[in-house]
Each structure stands twice: as C-alpha cells, then as structure tokens.
PDB file of C-alpha atoms in Angstrom:
ATOM      1  CA  MET S 183     -10.580  14.811  -8.478  1.00 65.00           C
ATOM      2  CA  GLN S 184     -11.519  14.373  -4.800  1.00 79.00           C
ATOM      3  CA  VAL S 185      -8.708  12.953  -2.735  1.00 86.00           C
ATOM      4  CA  LEU S 186      -8.876  12.039   1.018  1.00 89.00           C
ATOM      5  CA  GLN S 187      -5.512  12.225   2.909  1.00 92.00           C
ATOM      6  CA  VAL S 188      -4.853  10.627   6.065  1.00 96.00           C
ATOM      7  CA  GLN S 189      -1.516  10.195   8.263  1.00 97.00           C
ATOM      8  CA  LEU S 190      -0.283   8.229  10.955  1.00 97.00           C
ATOM      9  CA  GLU S 191       2.909   8.763  13.100  1.00 97.00           C
ATOM     10  CA  VAL S 192       4.292   5.285  13.685  1.00 97.00           C
ATOM     11  CA  GLY S 193       6.974   4.732  16.452  1.00 96.00           C
ATOM     12  CA  ALA S 194      10.428   3.074  16.066  1.00 93.00           C
ATOM     13  CA  ASP S 195       9.239  -0.112  17.534  1.00 93.00           C
ATOM     14  CA  PRO S 196       8.465  -3.074  15.221  1.00 90.00           C
ATOM     15  CA  ALA S 197       5.126  -3.831  17.178  1.00 92.00           C
ATOM     16  CA  GLU S 198       3.906  -0.558  15.465  1.00 94.00           C
ATOM     17  CA  VAL S 199       3.386  -2.401  12.173  1.00 95.00           C
ATOM     18  CA  GLY S 200       0.482  -4.204  13.613  1.00 96.00           C
ATOM     19  CA  ARG S 201      -1.087  -0.888  14.650  1.00 97.00           C
ATOM     20  CA  ALA S 202      -0.231   0.480  11.149  1.00 97.00           C
ATOM     21  CA  ARG S 203      -2.091  -2.509   9.526  1.00 96.00           C
ATOM     22  CA  ARG S 204      -5.020  -2.091  11.779  1.00 96.00           C
ATOM     23  CA  TRP S 205      -5.316   1.636  11.271  1.00 97.00           C
ATOM     24  CA  ALA S 206      -4.904   1.387   7.293  1.00 97.00           C
ATOM     25  CA  ARG S 207      -7.927  -1.143   7.315  1.00 96.00           C
ATOM     26  CA  SER S 208      -9.902   1.386   9.333  1.00 96.00           C
ATOM     27  CA  ARG S 209      -9.333   4.019   6.959  1.00 95.00           C
ATOM     28  CA  LEU S 210      -9.833   2.082   3.890  1.00 94.00           C
ATOM     29  CA  ALA S 211     -13.214   0.872   5.261  1.00 94.00           C
ATOM     30  CA  GLY S 212     -14.297   4.431   6.149  1.00 91.00           C
ATOM     31  CA  SER S 213     -13.321   5.498   2.533  1.00 91.00           C
ATOM     32  CA  GLY S 214     -15.647   2.575   0.946  1.00 89.00           C
ATOM     33  CA  ILE S 215     -12.915   0.139   0.364  1.00 90.00           C
ATOM     34  CA  ARG S 216     -14.291  -2.960   1.936  1.00 89.00           C
ATOM     35  CA  ASP S 217     -11.944  -5.144   4.180  1.00 87.00           C
ATOM     36  CA  ASP S 218     -12.663  -8.166   2.045  1.00 89.00           C
ATOM     37  CA  GLU S 219     -11.564  -6.478  -1.201  1.00 89.00           C
ATOM     38  CA  PRO S 220      -8.463  -7.603  -3.028  1.00 91.00           C
ATOM     39  CA  LEU S 221      -7.546  -4.013  -3.167  1.00 92.00           C
ATOM     40  CA  ALA S 222      -7.710  -3.481   0.686  1.00 93.00           C
ATOM     41  CA  GLU S 223      -5.441  -6.779   1.250  1.00 94.00           C
ATOM     42  CA  THR S 224      -2.993  -5.639  -1.316  1.00 94.00           C
ATOM     43  CA  LEU S 225      -2.568  -2.228   0.218  1.00 96.00           C
ATOM     44  CA  VAL S 226      -2.392  -3.566   3.929  1.00 96.00           C
ATOM     45  CA  LEU S 227       0.353  -5.829   2.733  1.00 94.00           C
ATOM     46  CA  ILE S 228       2.366  -3.213   0.969  1.00 96.00           C
ATOM     47  CA  ILE S 229       1.816  -0.799   4.022  1.00 96.00           C
ATOM     48  CA  SER S 230       3.085  -3.660   6.355  1.00 95.00           C
ATOM     49  CA  GLU S 231       6.437  -3.951   4.199  1.00 93.00           C
ATOM     50  CA  LEU S 232       6.958  -0.336   3.852  1.00 95.00           C
ATOM     51  CA  VAL S 233       6.437   0.477   7.729  1.00 95.00           C
ATOM     52  CA  THR S 234       8.431  -2.695   8.534  1.00 92.00           C
ATOM     53  CA  ASN S 235      11.257  -1.414   6.312  1.00 90.00           C
ATOM     54  CA  ALA S 236      11.274   2.072   7.807  1.00 92.00           C
ATOM     55  CA  VAL S 237      11.119   0.877  11.394  1.00 92.00           C
ATOM     56  CA  VAL S 238      13.604  -1.833  10.986  1.00 88.00           C
ATOM     57  CA  HIS S 239      16.041  -0.359   8.537  1.00 85.00           C
ATOM     58  CA  THR S 240      16.145   2.921  10.260  1.00 88.00           C
ATOM     59  CA  GLY S 241      15.588   2.534  13.716  1.00 89.00           C
ATOM     60  CA  CYS S 242      13.560   5.825  13.617  1.00 90.00           C
ATOM     61  CA  PRO S 243       9.824   6.735  13.674  1.00 94.00           C
ATOM     62  CA  ALA S 244       8.155   6.996  10.320  1.00 96.00           C
ATOM     63  CA  VAL S 245       5.050   8.579   8.965  1.00 97.00           C
ATOM     64  CA  LEU S 246       2.375   6.586   7.035  1.00 98.00           C
ATOM     65  CA  ARG S 247       0.269   8.564   4.505  1.00 98.00           C
ATOM     66  CA  MET S 248      -2.653   7.413   2.486  1.00 97.00           C
ATOM     67  CA  LEU S 249      -4.220   9.394  -0.336  1.00 95.00           C
ATOM     68  CA  ILE S 250      -7.438   7.909  -1.473  1.00 93.00           C
ATOM     69  CA  ALA S 251      -8.933   9.051  -4.673  1.00 91.00           C
ATOM     70  CA  ALA S 252     -12.704   9.035  -5.107  1.00 80.00           C
ATOM     71  CA  GLU S 253     -12.247   6.977  -8.072  1.00 78.00           C
ATOM     72  CA  GLY S 254     -10.649   4.477  -5.810  1.00 73.00           C
ATOM     73  CA  GLY S 255      -6.847   4.385  -6.569  1.00 89.00           C
ATOM     74  CA  VAL S 256      -4.777   4.830  -3.595  1.00 95.00           C
ATOM     75  CA  ARG S 257      -1.270   6.325  -2.937  1.00 96.00           C
ATOM     76  CA  VAL S 258       0.647   5.009   0.026  1.00 97.00           C
ATOM     77  CA  GLU S 259       3.776   6.970   1.272  1.00 97.00           C
ATOM     78  CA  VAL S 260       6.161   5.918   4.277  1.00 97.00           C
ATOM     79  CA  ALA S 261       8.610   8.905   5.527  1.00 97.00           C
ATOM     80  CA  ASP S 262      11.547   8.324   7.527  1.00 95.00           C
ATOM     81  CA  ALA S 263      14.493  10.195   8.896  1.00 92.00           C
ATOM     82  CA  SER S 264      17.212   8.255   6.849  1.00 92.00           C
ATOM     83  CA  ASP S 265      18.356   9.741   3.555  1.00 89.00           C
ATOM     84  CA  ARG S 266      19.852   6.417   2.405  1.00 89.00           C
ATOM     85  CA  PRO S 267      17.811   5.396  -0.814  1.00 87.00           C
ATOM     86  CA  PRO S 268      15.876   2.142  -0.393  1.00 83.00           C
ATOM     87  CA  LYS S 269      17.906  -0.749  -1.678  1.00 75.00           C
ATOM     88  CA  PRO S 270      16.019  -3.678  -3.211  1.00 67.00           C
ATOM     89  CA  ARG S 271      17.487  -7.127  -2.300  1.00 66.00           C
ATOM     90  CA  HIS S 272      16.562 -10.585  -3.789  1.00 66.00           C
ATOM     91  CA  ALA S 273      15.795 -13.147  -1.119  1.00 57.00           C
ATOM     92  CA  GLU S 274      16.840 -16.684  -1.955  1.00 62.00           C
ATOM     93  CA  GLY S 275      14.984 -19.999  -0.825  1.00 63.00           C
ATOM     94  CA  GLU S 276      14.441 -19.861   2.874  1.00 63.00           C
ATOM     95  CA  ASP S 277      15.651 -16.138   3.582  1.00 52.00           C
ATOM     96  CA  THR S 278      13.359 -14.441   5.925  1.00 54.00           C
ATOM     97  CA  ASN S 279      14.382 -11.062   5.068  1.00 61.00           C
ATOM     98  CA  GLY S 280      14.895  -9.287   1.447  1.00 56.00           C
ATOM     99  CA  ARG S 281      11.363  -9.647  -0.103  1.00 65.00           C
ATOM    100  CA  GLY S 282       9.730  -6.229   1.167  1.00 76.00           C
ATOM    101  CA  LEU S 283      10.522  -3.936  -1.977  1.00 84.00           C
ATOM    102  CA  GLU S 284      10.122  -7.106  -4.348  1.00 85.00           C
ATOM    103  CA  LEU S 285       6.769  -7.497  -2.891  1.00 85.00           C
ATOM    104  CA  VAL S 286       5.857  -3.847  -3.413  1.00 91.00           C
ATOM    105  CA  ASP S 287       7.073  -3.900  -6.882  1.00 90.00           C
ATOM    106  CA  GLY S 288       5.012  -6.815  -7.762  1.00 89.00           C
ATOM    107  CA  LEU S 289       1.737  -5.639  -6.089  1.00 92.00           C
ATOM    108  CA  ALA S 290       1.859  -1.694  -6.948  1.00 94.00           C
ATOM    109  CA  ASP S 291       1.119  -0.351 -10.306  1.00 95.00           C
ATOM    110  CA  ARG S 292       3.749   2.506  -9.517  1.00 95.00           C
ATOM    111  CA  TRP S 293       6.410   2.739  -6.728  1.00 94.00           C
ATOM    112  CA  GLY S 294       9.537   4.984  -6.165  1.00 94.00           C
ATOM    113  CA  TRP S 295      11.132   7.196  -3.607  1.00 95.00           C
ATOM    114  CA  GLN S 296      12.091  10.786  -3.375  1.00 95.00           C
ATOM    115  CA  PRO S 297      13.946  12.990  -0.922  1.00 94.00           C
ATOM    116  CA  GLU S 298      11.705  14.396   1.891  1.00 94.00           C
ATOM    117  CA  GLY S 299      13.189  16.996   4.342  1.00 91.00           C
ATOM    118  CA  ALA S 300      16.282  15.363   5.895  1.00 92.00           C
ATOM    119  CA  GLY S 301      15.098  11.924   5.117  1.00 94.00           C
ATOM    120  CA  LYS S 302      13.225  10.074   2.275  1.00 95.00           C
ATOM    121  CA  SER S 303       9.563   8.866   1.140  1.00 96.00           C
ATOM    122  CA  ILE S 304       8.799   5.816  -0.280  1.00 95.00           C
ATOM    123  CA  TRP S 305       5.562   5.936  -2.229  1.00 96.00           C
ATOM    124  CA  CYS S 306       3.455   3.529  -4.437  1.00 96.00           C
ATOM    125  CA  GLU S 307       0.290   3.635  -5.933  1.00 96.00           C
ATOM    126  CA  VAL S 308      -2.330   1.105  -6.551  1.00 95.00           C
ATOM    127  CA  ASP S 309      -5.254   1.594  -8.874  1.00 92.00           C
ATOM    128  CA  ARG S 310      -8.640   0.147  -7.987  1.00 79.00           C
ATOM    129  CA  ALA S 311     -10.024  -2.519 -10.397  1.00 66.00           C
ATOM    130  CA  PRO S 312     -13.373  -1.630 -12.199  1.00 53.00           C
ATOM    131  CA  VAL S 313     -16.320  -3.235 -10.350  1.00 49.00           C
ATOM    132  CA  VAL S 314     -17.723  -5.619 -12.532  1.00 50.00           C
ATOM    133  CA  PRO S 315     -21.542  -6.290 -11.775  1.00 50.00           C
ATOM    134  CA  SER S 316     -22.492  -9.803 -11.041  1.00 50.00           C
ATOM    135  CA  PRO S 317     -24.309 -11.303 -13.892  1.00 54.00           C
ATOM    136  CA  VAL S 318     -28.182 -12.047 -13.333  1.00 53.00           C
ATOM    137  CA  PRO S 319     -28.600 -15.807 -12.810  1.00 55.00           C
ATOM    138  CA  GLY S 320     -29.563 -17.234 -16.197  1.00 52.00           C
ATOM    139  CA  ALA S 321     -28.283 -14.381 -18.400  1.00 45.00           C
ATOM    140  CA  THR S 322     -25.851 -14.549 -20.946  1.00 44.00           C
ATOM    141  CA  VAL S 323     -23.552 -11.366 -21.194  1.00 41.00           C
ATOM    142  CA  SER S 324     -22.251 -10.267 -24.603  1.00 39.00           C
ATOM    143  CA  PRO S 325     -20.466  -7.125 -25.345  1.00 41.00           C
ATOM    144  CA  GLY S 326     -22.745  -4.214 -24.445  1.00 40.00           C
ATOM    145  CA  ARG S 327     -25.903  -6.284 -24.220  1.00 36.00           C
ATOM    146  CA  VAL S 328     -27.464  -8.846 -21.493  1.00 36.00           C
ATOM    147  CA  HIS S 329     -29.807 -11.391 -22.891  1.00 36.00           C
ATOM    148  CA  CYS S 330     -32.357 -13.157 -20.356  1.00 30.00           C
TER     149      CYS S 330
END
C-alpha cells in the first residue's frame, strides 16, 4: 500500500486554523481528492476541529499530519504538547463550544488518541467511499449488468 505523508507545523494562534484548512485542501487536491468531493469536505471540517482544539485548549503549537493512502483512505493526526487526554463534551442548545470531538466522532470512521513524546496525538481515519460510475443516460442498471 502506497501512502503519502505530509505535515504542517501550526502556531499557537487561532488564526492558524484557517491556514491549516487551506493547506489541507491543497494537499488533498494534489493527491487526487477533489475539493468538491464529500471526503475533502469531511476531512477539512475534522482538521478544523482538531487544530482548533489543539491551539485553543493547550495554547501551544501543534503538528498536523495527513497520511493519504493510494486507495483513498486518509488518516489525520494532530499532535500537541499537552499530556492531558482529550475530554469530549456535550454541547447544549445554543452553546458555541463543546461540539468538536462530537463532530469528529460522527464524521470519522475511527478515532482515538495516544501519548506522543511529552504530549499527545489525536488521530482519526476516514475511508474513501468507492466511486460509483454515473449510469449512461437511458440505461437500466441491475447487479452486474447494464442494459441499454
């Protein structure tokens, strides 16, 4: 299995989240995952949440890594200097905070965290849905056969 690994150092400034999103979109496009694909949109949202959590809750720089498999699955990792485990919260009603890990849990196929150096790394994996070819206009599709 061929894997492309890219990484970005993110400063401790919340403005860095936008830069991380733009960087991720660029790297995904360069690996063949188009900007308009649902996978790209999902990954950019996850990256936004994880980088925001790292920068806001630790006040320290972080490292964003993406591992993009040739088959299309993507692993995202955000490492920071805090050894505190992530603490999922449940947002209520109009709350503006507390939805990040809930979103990651709902969007990723798998996620977790692990110690890394003196800090930790939060990771998630998103599988690429198989590309289903568009049917030929006027064709009837049945399992294994196309009738025109």
